[in-house]
mmCIF file of C-alpha atoms in Angstrom:
data_model
loop_
_atom_site.group_PDB
_atom_site.id
_atom_site.type_symbol
_atom_site.label_atom_id
_atom_site.label_comp_id
_atom_site.label_asym_id
_atom_site.label_seq_id
_atom_site.Cartn_x
_atom_site.Cartn_y
_atom_site.Cartn_z
ATOM 1 C CA MET A 209 0.000 0.000 0.000
ATOM 2 C CA THR A 210 1.365 3.391 -0.969
ATOM 3 C CA ARG A 211 1.650 5.794 1.914
ATOM 4 C CA HIS A 212 1.242 9.499 1.391
ATOM 5 C CA ARG A 213 3.401 11.891 3.334
ATOM 6 C CA ARG A 214 1.491 14.369 5.407
ATOM 7 C CA PRO A 215 2.300 17.965 4.552
ATOM 8 C CA SER A 216 4.470 19.849 7.006
ATOM 9 C CA PRO A 217 2.602 22.545 8.906
ATOM 10 C CA PRO A 218 3.166 26.123 7.708
ATOM 11 C CA LYS A 219 6.069 27.753 9.508
ATOM 12 C CA ALA A 220 3.797 30.436 10.925
ATOM 13 C CA HIS A 221 2.029 27.759 12.924
ATOM 14 C CA TRP A 222 5.172 26.898 14.853
ATOM 15 C CA LEU A 223 5.103 30.161 16.803
ATOM 16 C CA LEU A 224 1.567 29.406 17.912
ATOM 17 C CA LEU A 225 2.464 25.809 18.705
ATOM 18 C CA SER A 226 5.459 26.961 20.744
ATOM 19 C CA ALA A 227 3.246 29.254 22.790
ATOM 20 C CA ILE A 228 0.712 26.469 23.291
ATOM 21 C CA LEU A 229 3.464 24.067 24.310
ATOM 22 C CA ALA A 230 4.594 26.504 27.005
ATOM 23 C CA VAL A 231 1.066 26.492 28.440
ATOM 24 C CA VAL A 232 0.829 22.705 28.154
ATOM 25 C CA ALA A 233 4.207 22.225 29.816
ATOM 26 C CA GLY A 234 3.038 24.319 32.752
ATOM 27 C CA LEU A 235 -0.141 22.281 33.046
ATOM 28 C CA LEU A 236 1.839 19.057 32.862
ATOM 29 C CA ALA A 237 4.249 20.182 35.572
ATOM 30 C CA LEU A 238 1.337 21.089 37.844
ATOM 31 C CA ASP A 239 -0.418 17.802 37.095
ATOM 32 C CA THR A 240 2.757 15.845 37.863
ATOM 33 C CA VAL A 241 3.124 17.531 41.234
ATOM 34 C CA VAL A 242 -0.496 16.906 42.162
ATOM 35 C CA LYS A 243 -0.964 13.353 40.838
ATOM 36 C CA GLY A 244 2.515 11.921 40.390
ATOM 37 C CA ALA A 245 4.107 10.838 37.108
ATOM 38 C CA ASP A 246 3.584 7.086 37.088
ATOM 39 C CA GLY A 247 0.421 6.858 35.020
ATOM 40 C CA GLY A 248 -1.736 5.470 37.820
ATOM 41 C CA GLU A 249 -5.493 5.278 37.456
ATOM 42 C CA ASP A 250 -8.149 6.734 39.736
ATOM 43 C CA THR A 251 -9.359 4.061 42.149
ATOM 44 C CA SER A 252 -11.859 6.245 44.033
ATOM 45 C CA PRO A 253 -15.450 4.925 44.084
ATOM 46 C CA PRO A 254 -17.880 6.431 41.564
ATOM 47 C CA GLY A 255 -20.474 8.959 42.674
ATOM 48 C CA PRO A 256 -24.210 9.014 41.916
ATOM 49 C CA ALA A 257 -25.198 7.937 38.398
ATOM 50 C CA THR A 258 -28.746 9.238 38.132
ATOM 51 C CA THR A 259 -28.148 11.024 34.802
ATOM 52 C CA VAL A 260 -26.157 8.297 33.044
ATOM 53 C CA PRO A 261 -28.341 6.478 30.490
ATOM 54 C CA ALA A 262 -28.818 2.799 31.284
ATOM 55 C CA GLN A 263 -27.769 1.831 27.756
ATOM 56 C CA VAL A 264 -24.442 3.567 28.350
ATOM 57 C CA ARG A 265 -23.660 2.006 31.719
ATOM 58 C CA GLY A 266 -24.634 -1.394 30.317
ATOM 59 C CA GLY A 267 -23.163 -0.856 26.868
ATOM 60 C CA GLY A 268 -19.855 -1.055 25.072
ATOM 61 C CA ALA A 269 -16.647 0.812 25.793
ATOM 62 C CA VAL A 270 -16.923 3.064 22.713
ATOM 63 C CA ILE A 271 -19.546 5.725 23.403
ATOM 64 C CA ASP A 272 -21.090 8.234 21.022
ATOM 65 C CA PRO A 273 -22.524 10.903 23.353
ATOM 66 C CA ARG A 274 -23.483 13.296 20.571
ATOM 67 C CA SER A 275 -27.231 12.638 20.575
ATOM 68 C CA PRO A 276 -30.018 12.483 23.191
ATOM 69 C CA SER A 277 -30.033 8.702 22.676
ATOM 70 C CA PRO A 278 -26.325 7.897 22.876
ATOM 71 C CA ALA A 279 -25.067 4.766 21.152
ATOM 72 C CA THR A 280 -22.293 2.452 22.256
ATOM 73 C CA ALA A 281 -20.197 -0.184 20.502
ATOM 74 C CA ARG A 282 -18.450 -3.311 21.733
ATOM 75 C CA ALA A 283 -15.462 -5.232 20.451
ATOM 76 C CA ARG A 284 -16.524 -8.313 18.485
ATOM 77 C CA ASP A 285 -16.135 -11.739 20.060
ATOM 78 C CA HIS A 286 -12.609 -13.155 19.759
ATOM 79 C CA THR A 287 -11.316 -9.599 19.175
ATOM 80 C CA ILE A 288 -9.033 -7.544 21.401
ATOM 81 C CA ALA A 289 -8.625 -3.832 20.753
ATOM 82 C CA LEU A 290 -5.300 -2.817 22.287
ATOM 83 C CA THR A 291 -5.049 0.746 23.547
ATOM 84 C CA PHE A 292 -2.072 2.550 25.072
ATOM 85 C CA ASP A 293 -2.260 5.673 27.218
ATOM 86 C CA ASP A 294 0.018 8.472 28.433
ATOM 87 C CA GLY A 295 2.643 8.555 25.686
ATOM 88 C CA PRO A 296 4.395 9.018 23.468
ATOM 89 C CA ASP A 297 7.521 8.120 25.418
ATOM 90 C CA PRO A 298 10.962 8.126 23.731
ATOM 91 C CA VAL A 299 12.034 4.939 25.529
ATOM 92 C CA TRP A 300 8.906 2.790 25.698
ATOM 93 C CA THR A 301 6.774 3.765 22.709
ATOM 94 C CA PRO A 302 9.333 2.536 20.116
ATOM 95 C CA ARG A 303 9.711 -0.763 21.971
ATOM 96 C CA ILE A 304 5.972 -1.245 22.139
ATOM 97 C CA LEU A 305 5.684 -0.416 18.432
ATOM 98 C CA ASP A 306 8.337 -3.031 17.662
ATOM 99 C CA ALA A 307 6.517 -5.638 19.782
ATOM 100 C CA LEU A 308 3.255 -4.897 17.971
ATOM 101 C CA ASP A 309 5.003 -5.187 14.601
ATOM 102 C CA ARG A 310 6.442 -8.577 15.522
ATOM 103 C CA ASN A 311 2.939 -9.816 16.297
ATOM 104 C CA GLY A 312 1.235 -8.161 13.336
ATOM 105 C CA ALA A 313 -0.994 -6.196 15.713
ATOM 106 C CA LYS A 314 -2.422 -2.691 15.474
ATOM 107 C CA ALA A 315 -3.431 -0.452 18.362
ATOM 108 C CA THR A 316 -4.782 2.946 19.315
ATOM 109 C CA PHE A 317 -2.426 5.278 21.166
ATOM 110 C CA PHE A 318 -4.130 7.874 23.353
ATOM 111 C CA VAL A 319 -1.460 10.549 23.599
ATOM 112 C CA THR A 320 -1.227 13.610 25.811
ATOM 113 C CA GLY A 321 -0.745 16.953 24.105
ATOM 114 C CA ALA A 322 2.341 17.743 26.162
ATOM 115 C CA ARG A 323 4.111 14.503 25.218
ATOM 116 C CA ALA A 324 3.026 14.793 21.596
ATOM 117 C CA ALA A 325 4.464 18.304 21.391
ATOM 118 C CA GLN A 326 7.711 17.111 22.965
ATOM 119 C CA HIS A 327 7.991 14.054 20.689
ATOM 120 C CA PRO A 328 6.214 14.815 17.393
ATOM 121 C CA ASP A 329 8.445 12.331 15.570
ATOM 122 C CA LEU A 330 6.966 9.519 17.649
ATOM 123 C CA VAL A 331 3.418 10.611 16.840
ATOM 124 C CA ARG A 332 4.304 10.466 13.152
ATOM 125 C CA GLU A 333 5.954 7.060 13.618
ATOM 126 C CA ILE A 334 2.864 5.664 15.334
ATOM 127 C CA LEU A 335 0.794 6.742 12.330
ATOM 128 C CA ALA A 336 3.358 5.571 9.790
ATOM 129 C CA ARG A 337 3.259 2.077 11.298
ATOM 130 C CA GLY A 338 -0.497 1.910 10.768
ATOM 131 C CA HIS A 339 -1.789 2.636 14.258
ATOM 132 C CA GLU A 340 -4.424 5.140 15.338
ATOM 133 C CA ILE A 341 -4.017 8.246 17.473
ATOM 134 C CA GLY A 342 -6.492 9.397 20.108
ATOM 135 C CA ASN A 343 -6.687 12.424 22.403
ATOM 136 C CA HIS A 344 -5.830 11.906 26.103
ATOM 137 C CA THR A 345 -5.939 15.609 27.084
ATOM 138 C CA ALA A 346 -2.964 17.932 27.207
ATOM 139 C CA SER A 347 -1.808 17.235 30.756
ATOM 140 C CA HIS A 348 -3.620 14.054 31.846
ATOM 141 C CA THR A 349 -6.218 15.982 33.800
ATOM 142 C CA ASP A 350 -9.459 14.602 35.194
ATOM 143 C CA LEU A 351 -12.093 16.006 32.847
ATOM 144 C CA SER A 352 -14.907 15.170 35.234
ATOM 145 C CA ALA A 353 -13.426 17.535 37.820
ATOM 146 C CA ALA A 354 -12.244 20.246 35.414
ATOM 147 C CA SER A 355 -14.060 23.464 34.609
ATOM 148 C CA ASP A 356 -15.575 23.806 31.154
ATOM 149 C CA PHE A 357 -12.768 26.200 30.233
ATOM 150 C CA ARG A 358 -10.019 23.852 31.441
ATOM 151 C CA ALA A 359 -11.590 20.820 29.765
ATOM 152 C CA ASP A 360 -11.932 22.703 26.483
ATOM 153 C CA LEU A 361 -8.327 23.901 26.721
ATOM 154 C CA GLU A 362 -7.068 20.359 27.377
ATOM 155 C CA ILE A 363 -8.845 18.852 24.363
ATOM 156 C CA ARG A 364 -8.413 21.665 21.859
ATOM 157 C CA THR A 365 -4.742 22.187 22.697
ATOM 158 C CA THR A 366 -4.029 18.516 22.094
ATOM 159 C CA ASP A 367 -6.000 18.593 18.838
ATOM 160 C CA LEU A 368 -3.995 21.601 17.666
ATOM 161 C CA VAL A 369 -0.686 19.971 18.564
ATOM 162 C CA LEU A 370 -1.611 16.783 16.699
ATOM 163 C CA ALA A 371 -2.886 18.697 13.667
ATOM 164 C CA GLY A 372 0.217 20.848 13.565
ATOM 165 C CA THR A 373 2.787 18.106 14.080
ATOM 166 C CA ALA A 374 1.201 15.116 12.349
ATOM 167 C CA GLY A 375 -1.696 16.396 10.255
ATOM 168 C CA VAL A 376 -4.359 14.478 12.174
ATOM 169 C CA LEU A 377 -7.446 15.544 14.106
ATOM 170 C CA PRO A 378 -8.523 12.617 16.286
ATOM 171 C CA ALA A 379 -12.193 11.819 16.768
ATOM 172 C CA LEU A 380 -11.451 9.540 19.731
ATOM 173 C CA VAL A 381 -10.922 10.753 23.297
ATOM 174 C CA ARG A 382 -10.051 8.684 26.326
ATOM 175 C CA PRO A 383 -10.665 10.686 29.502
ATOM 176 C CA PRO A 384 -7.798 10.207 31.971
ATOM 177 C CA TYR A 385 -8.705 8.195 35.070
ATOM 178 C CA SER A 386 -11.641 6.625 33.250
ATOM 179 C CA SER A 387 -12.603 2.994 33.640
ATOM 180 C CA THR A 388 -15.367 0.724 32.347
ATOM 181 C CA PRO A 389 -18.806 1.964 31.229
ATOM 182 C CA ASP A 390 -20.556 0.591 34.320
ATOM 183 C CA SER A 391 -18.403 2.824 36.526
ATOM 184 C CA LEU A 392 -19.566 6.085 34.914
ATOM 185 C CA ASP A 393 -21.106 8.540 37.331
ATOM 186 C CA ASP A 394 -22.908 11.835 36.797
ATOM 187 C CA ARG A 395 -19.724 13.920 36.629
ATOM 188 C CA ASP A 396 -18.150 11.510 34.138
ATOM 189 C CA TRP A 397 -21.273 11.626 31.993
ATOM 190 C CA ALA A 398 -21.353 15.427 32.015
ATOM 191 C CA ALA A 399 -17.730 15.407 30.821
ATOM 192 C CA ALA A 400 -18.594 12.865 28.115
ATOM 193 C CA GLN A 401 -21.482 15.022 26.922
ATOM 194 C CA ARG A 402 -19.156 18.021 26.638
ATOM 195 C CA LEU A 403 -16.881 15.904 24.469
ATOM 196 C CA GLY A 404 -19.825 14.800 22.359
ATOM 197 C CA ALA A 405 -20.857 18.417 21.842
ATOM 198 C CA ASP A 406 -17.388 18.930 20.387
ATOM 199 C CA GLY A 407 -17.930 16.033 17.973
ATOM 200 C CA LYS A 408 -15.850 13.488 19.866
ATOM 201 C CA LEU A 409 -16.325 9.795 20.591
ATOM 202 C CA VAL A 410 -15.417 8.595 24.074
ATOM 203 C CA VAL A 411 -13.388 5.398 24.424
ATOM 204 C CA LEU A 412 -13.337 3.713 27.822
ATOM 205 C CA SER A 413 -12.140 0.130 28.405
ATOM 206 C CA ASP A 414 -13.559 -3.298 29.100
ATOM 207 C CA VAL A 415 -10.401 -4.732 30.639
ATOM 208 C CA ASP A 416 -7.619 -2.990 32.575
ATOM 209 C CA SER A 417 -4.307 -4.814 32.277
ATOM 210 C CA GLN A 418 -3.145 -3.086 35.481
ATOM 211 C CA ASP A 419 0.257 -2.653 33.848
ATOM 212 C CA TRP A 420 0.572 0.721 35.600
ATOM 213 C CA ARG A 421 0.968 -1.201 38.859
ATOM 214 C CA ARG A 422 3.906 -3.168 37.357
ATOM 215 C CA PRO A 423 2.677 -6.517 38.773
ATOM 216 C CA GLY A 424 4.850 -8.615 36.419
ATOM 217 C CA ALA A 425 4.449 -9.587 32.765
ATOM 218 C CA ASP A 426 2.413 -12.736 33.495
ATOM 219 C CA ALA A 427 -0.054 -10.783 35.633
ATOM 220 C CA ILE A 428 -0.367 -8.140 32.918
ATOM 221 C CA VAL A 429 -1.191 -10.811 30.333
ATOM 222 C CA ALA A 430 -3.761 -12.341 32.666
ATOM 223 C CA GLY A 431 -5.277 -8.955 33.408
ATOM 224 C CA ALA A 432 -5.517 -8.109 29.710
ATOM 225 C CA THR A 433 -7.292 -11.358 28.795
ATOM 226 C CA PRO A 434 -11.108 -11.167 28.673
ATOM 227 C CA ALA A 435 -13.256 -14.003 29.923
ATOM 228 C CA GLY A 436 -14.247 -16.736 27.488
ATOM 229 C CA ASN A 437 -14.644 -15.655 23.883
ATOM 230 C CA ALA A 438 -15.661 -12.098 24.654
ATOM 231 C CA GLY A 439 -14.038 -9.256 22.807
ATOM 232 C CA ALA A 440 -12.581 -6.357 24.758
ATOM 233 C CA VAL A 441 -11.051 -2.918 24.607
ATOM 234 C CA VAL A 442 -7.880 -3.440 26.657
ATOM 235 C CA LEU A 443 -6.200 -0.629 28.587
ATOM 236 C CA MET A 444 -2.393 -0.543 28.650
ATOM 237 C CA HIS A 445 0.244 2.202 28.823
ATOM 238 C CA ASP A 446 3.239 3.277 26.767
ATOM 239 C CA GLY A 447 4.057 6.276 28.971
ATOM 240 C CA GLY A 448 3.857 7.518 32.539
ATOM 241 C CA GLY A 449 6.648 5.386 33.965
ATOM 242 C CA ASP A 450 8.723 2.247 33.450
ATOM 243 C CA ARG A 451 6.848 0.102 30.891
ATOM 244 C CA GLY A 452 9.385 -2.697 30.622
ATOM 245 C CA GLN A 453 6.856 -5.218 31.943
ATOM 246 C CA THR A 454 4.321 -4.069 29.353
ATOM 247 C CA VAL A 455 6.862 -4.672 26.597
ATOM 248 C CA GLU A 456 7.624 -8.110 28.067
ATOM 249 C CA ALA A 457 3.913 -8.953 28.221
ATOM 250 C CA LEU A 458 3.478 -8.011 24.549
ATOM 251 C CA THR A 459 6.576 -9.927 23.502
ATOM 252 C CA GLY A 460 5.460 -13.145 25.167
#
């Protein structure tokens, strides 16, 4: 298949991108101080879920919140959709890409705007190897707790970085600290609706590999394996800390 090179962004855009990167870097530094830099997930219990549609809480991990009757989609039986959060990382993303290549597998990488701006070559490499890019906010912030202004800044900044550095505008968003559809609460749903109003699809997960805990490669494989023949959207990480065990789990 012939691949077409994406056009380089006009030079005038780089001044704007540099200014945006300065803002993103500040947000990332603040987020690192508050939450730590190891890519951990939020384990707090969900709040009330009176506004979350039943078909969403009982539906698939891919959610289209753009209409009053939101639709969801599941992975087909015998199908695993691999997803990687918190990158790109100059050490671990290339190794994960190599492991995927060796297994003939494709994945979706949910990148942060700050990391994408720091490593635009890796964003382009992810795309060149046939994988998909999604938006994971600029600084890995909790969209359910963010103001409308902050949430909009996080998503739009990341979109602008990805458009300027790689020529892509992702439709998919994975909210940081998200989990499975049945864990959505009212604040999560309000954040999802804001994303839908911006034309985005929300991607949660069916199975958490728990690789961010670094429990060992065997435990990661077990955690990433759905029950029976069920398909699953599997959560893993290529950034946010030491991902050597994730690479080992993918290598087998």
